[in-house]
Amino acid sequence: MLILSIDTALDACAAAVLDTSAGGTIAQESQAMKRGHAEALMPLIARVMKASGVAFPALDRIAATTGPGSFTGLRVGLSAARGIALAAGKPVVGVTTLTAFAAPIVSGNSEHPVISAVDARHDHVYFQVLGGDGGSLIKPNVAPVAEALDAARFGTPHLVGNAAKILADRWPADAPPPFKVDQQAAPDIAWVAWLGAAVNPESSPARPYYLRAPDAKPPKDPLSGAAPPPAS
């Protein structure tokens, strides 16, 4: 399969083309940024597609991160993914940021539970907890940092995500310390592509994945008003 993956949900603007038969990405680019995704994304996608040598009609699927993340940023990526998919006549799928952060750790058959966390601001985090085998221990949710730290009961964890350090800095003194703290501004775009290749389009729609209402509510548009999809 040839997959175009797109991520603008957090502090990066990224795209990649994955060739599953070749076993890896054939082109990718990621730029760190907190704002300006709308202006940067389409030129970045054009560069990645040109570098890959793949034409849009040759793609098998487009994948985009659905959140949790920046209310404005994730819509930029989802709108682009859906537009490209419509023009190319290809399916489009969504991948959550929490799953994308955890995927490379789980794929390595970790012996430790994995806590994937995204900063939700106001002393809250979006997080999920997976066993080292990928089994769900706590489903994706949003909670105060103090409540998220209850996940220490599962043992020495691998913390990952843009809120990994937030959890590590407040880790309970009476609990075993984290096995590893993997602070990342955004998921690896290559893993977004691999997850996009693996998910079922029917159960992984490309629409915003909200665990709480956004702080600001824009006028209703085709990407708003939808119920959260299940985690990828």
CSV table of C-alpha atoms in Angstrom, one decimal:
chain,number,residue,atom,x,y,z
A,1,MET,CA,0.0,0.0,0.0
A,2,LEU,CA,1.0,3.6,-0.6
A,3,ILE,CA,-0.1,5.9,2.2
A,4,LEU,CA,0.1,9.6,2.5
A,5,SER,CA,0.1,10.6,6.2
A,6,ILE,CA,-0.5,14.1,7.5
A,7,ASP,CA,-0.1,15.6,11.0
A,8,THR,CA,-0.9,19.1,12.2
A,9,ALA,CA,-2.6,18.3,15.5
A,10,LEU,CA,0.2,19.5,17.8
A,11,ASP,CA,3.4,21.4,17.4
A,12,ALA,CA,4.5,20.1,14.0
A,13,CYS,CA,3.5,20.2,10.4
A,14,ALA,CA,4.4,16.9,8.8
A,15,ALA,CA,3.7,14.6,5.9
A,16,ALA,CA,5.1,11.3,4.7
A,17,VAL,CA,4.5,8.8,2.0
A,18,LEU,CA,4.8,5.2,3.2
A,19,ASP,CA,5.3,2.2,0.9
A,20,THR,CA,4.4,-0.8,2.9
A,21,SER,CA,5.8,-3.2,0.3
A,22,ALA,CA,9.2,-1.5,0.7
A,23,GLY,CA,8.9,-1.5,4.5
A,24,GLY,CA,9.2,2.2,5.2
A,25,THR,CA,8.6,5.8,4.1
A,26,ILE,CA,10.0,6.8,0.8
A,27,ALA,CA,9.7,10.5,1.6
A,28,GLN,CA,8.8,12.6,4.6
A,29,GLU,CA,9.2,16.1,6.1
A,30,SER,CA,8.4,17.5,9.5
A,31,GLN,CA,8.6,21.1,10.6
A,32,ALA,CA,8.3,22.2,14.2
A,33,MET,CA,5.7,24.9,14.6
A,34,LYS,CA,3.0,26.0,17.0
A,35,ARG,CA,1.1,28.2,14.5
A,36,GLY,CA,1.0,28.6,10.8
A,37,HIS,CA,0.0,25.1,9.8
A,38,ALA,CA,-2.5,26.3,7.3
A,39,GLU,CA,0.1,28.2,5.3
A,40,ALA,CA,2.8,25.6,5.6
A,41,LEU,CA,0.9,22.3,5.0
A,42,MET,CA,0.1,22.2,1.3
A,43,PRO,CA,3.5,23.3,0.1
A,44,LEU,CA,5.0,20.7,2.5
A,45,ILE,CA,2.8,18.0,1.1
A,46,ALA,CA,3.7,19.0,-2.5
A,47,ARG,CA,7.4,18.7,-1.6
A,48,VAL,CA,6.9,15.3,0.0
A,49,MET,CA,4.9,13.9,-2.9
A,50,LYS,CA,7.5,15.2,-5.4
A,51,ALA,CA,10.3,13.6,-3.5
A,52,SER,CA,8.4,10.3,-3.3
A,53,GLY,CA,7.8,10.1,-7.0
A,54,VAL,CA,4.2,9.0,-6.3
A,55,ALA,CA,1.3,10.7,-8.0
A,56,PHE,CA,-1.8,11.4,-5.9
A,57,PRO,CA,-4.0,8.9,-7.9
A,58,ALA,CA,-1.5,6.1,-7.2
A,59,LEU,CA,-2.0,6.5,-3.4
A,60,ASP,CA,-4.1,3.8,-1.7
A,61,ARG,CA,-5.1,5.7,1.3
A,62,ILE,CA,-4.7,9.1,3.1
A,63,ALA,CA,-4.2,9.1,6.9
A,64,ALA,CA,-4.4,12.1,9.2
A,65,THR,CA,-4.1,12.7,12.9
A,66,THR,CA,-7.5,13.5,14.5
A,67,GLY,CA,-6.5,14.7,18.0
A,68,PRO,CA,-6.5,15.3,20.8
A,69,GLY,CA,-4.6,18.4,19.9
A,70,SER,CA,-4.9,21.9,18.8
A,71,PHE,CA,-8.5,22.8,17.9
A,72,THR,CA,-7.4,24.8,14.8
A,73,GLY,CA,-4.3,22.8,13.9
A,74,LEU,CA,-6.0,19.4,13.6
A,75,ARG,CA,-8.7,20.8,11.4
A,76,VAL,CA,-6.0,22.0,8.9
A,77,GLY,CA,-4.7,18.5,8.5
A,78,LEU,CA,-8.1,16.8,8.4
A,79,SER,CA,-9.4,19.3,5.8
A,80,ALA,CA,-6.3,18.7,3.6
A,81,ALA,CA,-6.6,14.9,3.9
A,82,ARG,CA,-10.3,14.9,3.1
A,83,GLY,CA,-9.8,17.2,0.2
A,84,ILE,CA,-7.0,15.2,-1.3
A,85,ALA,CA,-8.9,12.0,-0.8
A,86,LEU,CA,-12.0,13.4,-2.5
A,87,ALA,CA,-10.0,14.6,-5.5
A,88,ALA,CA,-8.0,11.4,-5.8
A,89,GLY,CA,-11.0,9.1,-5.1
A,90,LYS,CA,-9.2,7.4,-2.3
A,91,PRO,CA,-10.3,6.5,1.3
A,92,VAL,CA,-9.2,8.7,4.2
A,93,VAL,CA,-8.7,7.4,7.7
A,94,GLY,CA,-8.0,9.0,11.1
A,95,VAL,CA,-5.4,8.2,13.7
A,96,THR,CA,-5.4,9.6,17.2
A,97,THR,CA,-2.3,11.3,18.5
A,98,LEU,CA,-2.3,9.2,21.7
A,99,THR,CA,-2.2,6.0,19.6
A,100,ALA,CA,0.5,7.4,17.4
A,101,PHE,CA,2.7,8.4,20.3
A,102,ALA,CA,2.3,4.9,21.9
A,103,ALA,CA,2.6,2.8,18.7
A,104,PRO,CA,6.4,2.6,18.3
A,105,ILE,CA,6.8,1.6,22.0
A,106,VAL,CA,4.1,-1.1,21.9
A,107,SER,CA,5.5,-2.4,18.6
A,108,GLY,CA,8.7,-3.2,20.4
A,109,ASN,CA,6.9,-5.5,22.8
A,110,SER,CA,7.7,-3.4,25.8
A,111,GLU,CA,7.7,-5.0,29.2
A,112,HIS,CA,6.4,-1.8,30.7
A,113,PRO,CA,3.0,-0.2,30.6
A,114,VAL,CA,2.8,2.8,28.3
A,115,ILE,CA,1.2,6.1,29.3
A,116,SER,CA,0.6,8.3,26.3
A,117,ALA,CA,-0.2,11.9,27.3
A,118,VAL,CA,-1.0,15.2,25.6
A,119,ASP,CA,-1.1,18.5,27.4
A,120,ALA,CA,-4.7,19.6,27.7
A,121,ARG,CA,-3.7,22.8,29.6
A,122,HIS,CA,-5.3,24.1,32.8
A,123,ASP,CA,-3.5,21.4,34.8
A,124,HIS,CA,-5.2,18.6,32.7
A,125,VAL,CA,-3.9,16.0,30.3
A,126,TYR,CA,-5.4,13.8,27.6
A,127,PHE,CA,-4.0,10.3,28.3
A,128,GLN,CA,-4.4,6.6,27.8
A,129,VAL,CA,-2.6,3.7,29.3
A,130,LEU,CA,-1.6,0.5,27.4
A,131,GLY,CA,0.0,-2.7,28.5
A,132,GLY,CA,3.3,-3.5,26.9
A,133,ASP,CA,1.4,-5.8,24.6
A,134,GLY,CA,-0.9,-3.1,23.5
A,135,GLY,CA,-3.8,-4.1,25.6
A,136,SER,CA,-5.9,-1.2,27.0
A,137,LEU,CA,-5.5,-0.5,30.7
A,138,ILE,CA,-7.2,3.0,30.7
A,139,LYS,CA,-9.1,4.2,27.7
A,140,PRO,CA,-8.4,7.7,26.2
A,141,ASN,CA,-9.8,10.4,28.5
A,142,VAL,CA,-9.1,13.8,29.9
A,143,ALA,CA,-8.3,14.3,33.6
A,144,PRO,CA,-6.5,16.5,36.0
A,145,VAL,CA,-2.8,15.7,36.2
A,146,ALA,CA,-3.2,14.4,39.8
A,147,GLU,CA,-5.8,11.9,38.6
A,148,ALA,CA,-3.7,10.8,35.7
A,149,LEU,CA,-0.9,10.0,38.1
A,150,ASP,CA,-3.1,7.2,39.6
A,151,ALA,CA,-1.9,5.2,36.6
A,152,ALA,CA,1.3,4.6,38.7
A,153,ARG,CA,-0.6,1.6,40.0
A,154,PHE,CA,0.1,-0.3,36.8
A,155,GLY,CA,3.9,-0.4,37.5
A,156,THR,CA,7.0,1.3,36.1
A,157,PRO,CA,5.7,3.0,32.9
A,158,HIS,CA,7.2,4.3,29.7
A,159,LEU,CA,5.8,7.9,29.5
A,160,VAL,CA,5.5,9.4,26.0
A,161,GLY,CA,3.9,12.4,24.4
A,162,ASN,CA,4.1,16.2,24.7
A,163,ALA,CA,2.9,15.9,28.4
A,164,ALA,CA,5.4,13.1,29.3
A,165,LYS,CA,7.5,15.5,31.3
A,166,ILE,CA,4.5,17.0,33.0
A,167,LEU,CA,3.7,13.6,34.5
A,168,ALA,CA,7.3,12.8,35.2
A,169,ASP,CA,7.8,16.0,37.2
A,170,ARG,CA,4.9,15.2,39.4
A,171,TRP,CA,5.3,11.5,39.6
A,172,PRO,CA,4.3,10.1,43.1
A,173,ALA,CA,7.3,9.8,45.4
A,174,ASP,CA,6.1,6.5,46.8
A,175,ALA,CA,5.7,4.9,43.3
A,176,PRO,CA,8.5,3.3,41.2
A,177,PRO,CA,9.9,6.0,38.9
A,178,PRO,CA,9.1,5.9,35.2
A,179,PHE,CA,11.2,3.5,33.1
A,180,LYS,CA,11.6,6.2,30.5
A,181,VAL,CA,10.3,9.7,29.9
A,182,ASP,CA,10.0,10.3,26.1
A,183,GLN,CA,9.0,13.9,25.7
A,184,GLN,CA,7.9,14.5,22.1
A,185,ALA,CA,6.3,17.6,20.5
A,186,ALA,CA,4.4,15.5,18.0
A,187,PRO,CA,4.1,11.9,16.9
A,188,ASP,CA,6.5,10.3,14.4
A,189,ILE,CA,4.8,10.9,11.0
A,190,ALA,CA,6.0,7.5,9.8
A,191,TRP,CA,4.0,5.8,12.6
A,192,VAL,CA,1.0,7.8,11.6
A,193,ALA,CA,1.3,6.3,8.2
A,194,TRP,CA,1.8,2.8,9.5
A,195,LEU,CA,-1.3,3.1,11.7
A,196,GLY,CA,-3.2,4.5,8.8
A,197,ALA,CA,-2.3,1.4,6.8
A,198,ALA,CA,-3.5,-0.9,9.5
A,199,VAL,CA,-6.8,0.6,10.6
A,200,ASN,CA,-10.2,-0.1,9.3
A,201,PRO,CA,-11.6,2.9,7.4
A,202,GLU,CA,-15.1,2.2,8.7
A,203,SER,CA,-14.1,2.3,12.3
A,204,SER,CA,-11.4,5.1,12.0
A,205,PRO,CA,-13.1,8.1,10.4
A,206,ALA,CA,-11.1,11.2,9.6
A,207,ARG,CA,-12.9,13.6,11.9
A,208,PRO,CA,-11.9,15.5,15.1
A,209,TYR,CA,-11.4,13.3,18.1
A,210,TYR,CA,-12.5,15.3,21.1
A,211,LEU,CA,-12.3,14.2,24.7
A,212,ARG,CA,-13.7,17.5,25.9
A,213,ALA,CA,-15.3,20.5,24.3
A,214,PRO,CA,-12.9,23.0,22.7
A,215,ASP,CA,-12.2,26.3,24.6
A,216,ALA,CA,-13.5,28.3,21.7
A,217,LYS,CA,-16.4,27.3,19.4
A,218,PRO,CA,-16.2,28.5,15.8
A,219,PRO,CA,-19.2,28.6,13.5
A,220,LYS,CA,-20.4,25.1,12.6
A,221,ASP,CA,-18.7,23.6,9.6
A,222,PRO,CA,-18.6,20.2,8.0
A,223,LEU,CA,-15.9,19.1,10.4
A,224,SER,CA,-17.7,20.1,13.5
A,225,GLY,CA,-20.7,18.6,15.4
A,226,ALA,CA,-19.6,15.0,15.0
A,227,ALA,CA,-19.4,12.5,17.9
A,228,PRO,CA,-15.9,11.4,18.8
A,229,PRO,CA,-14.8,8.3,16.9
A,230,PRO,CA,-13.4,5.3,18.7
A,231,ALA,CA,-9.6,5.3,19.4
A,232,SER,CA,-7.5,3.9,16.6
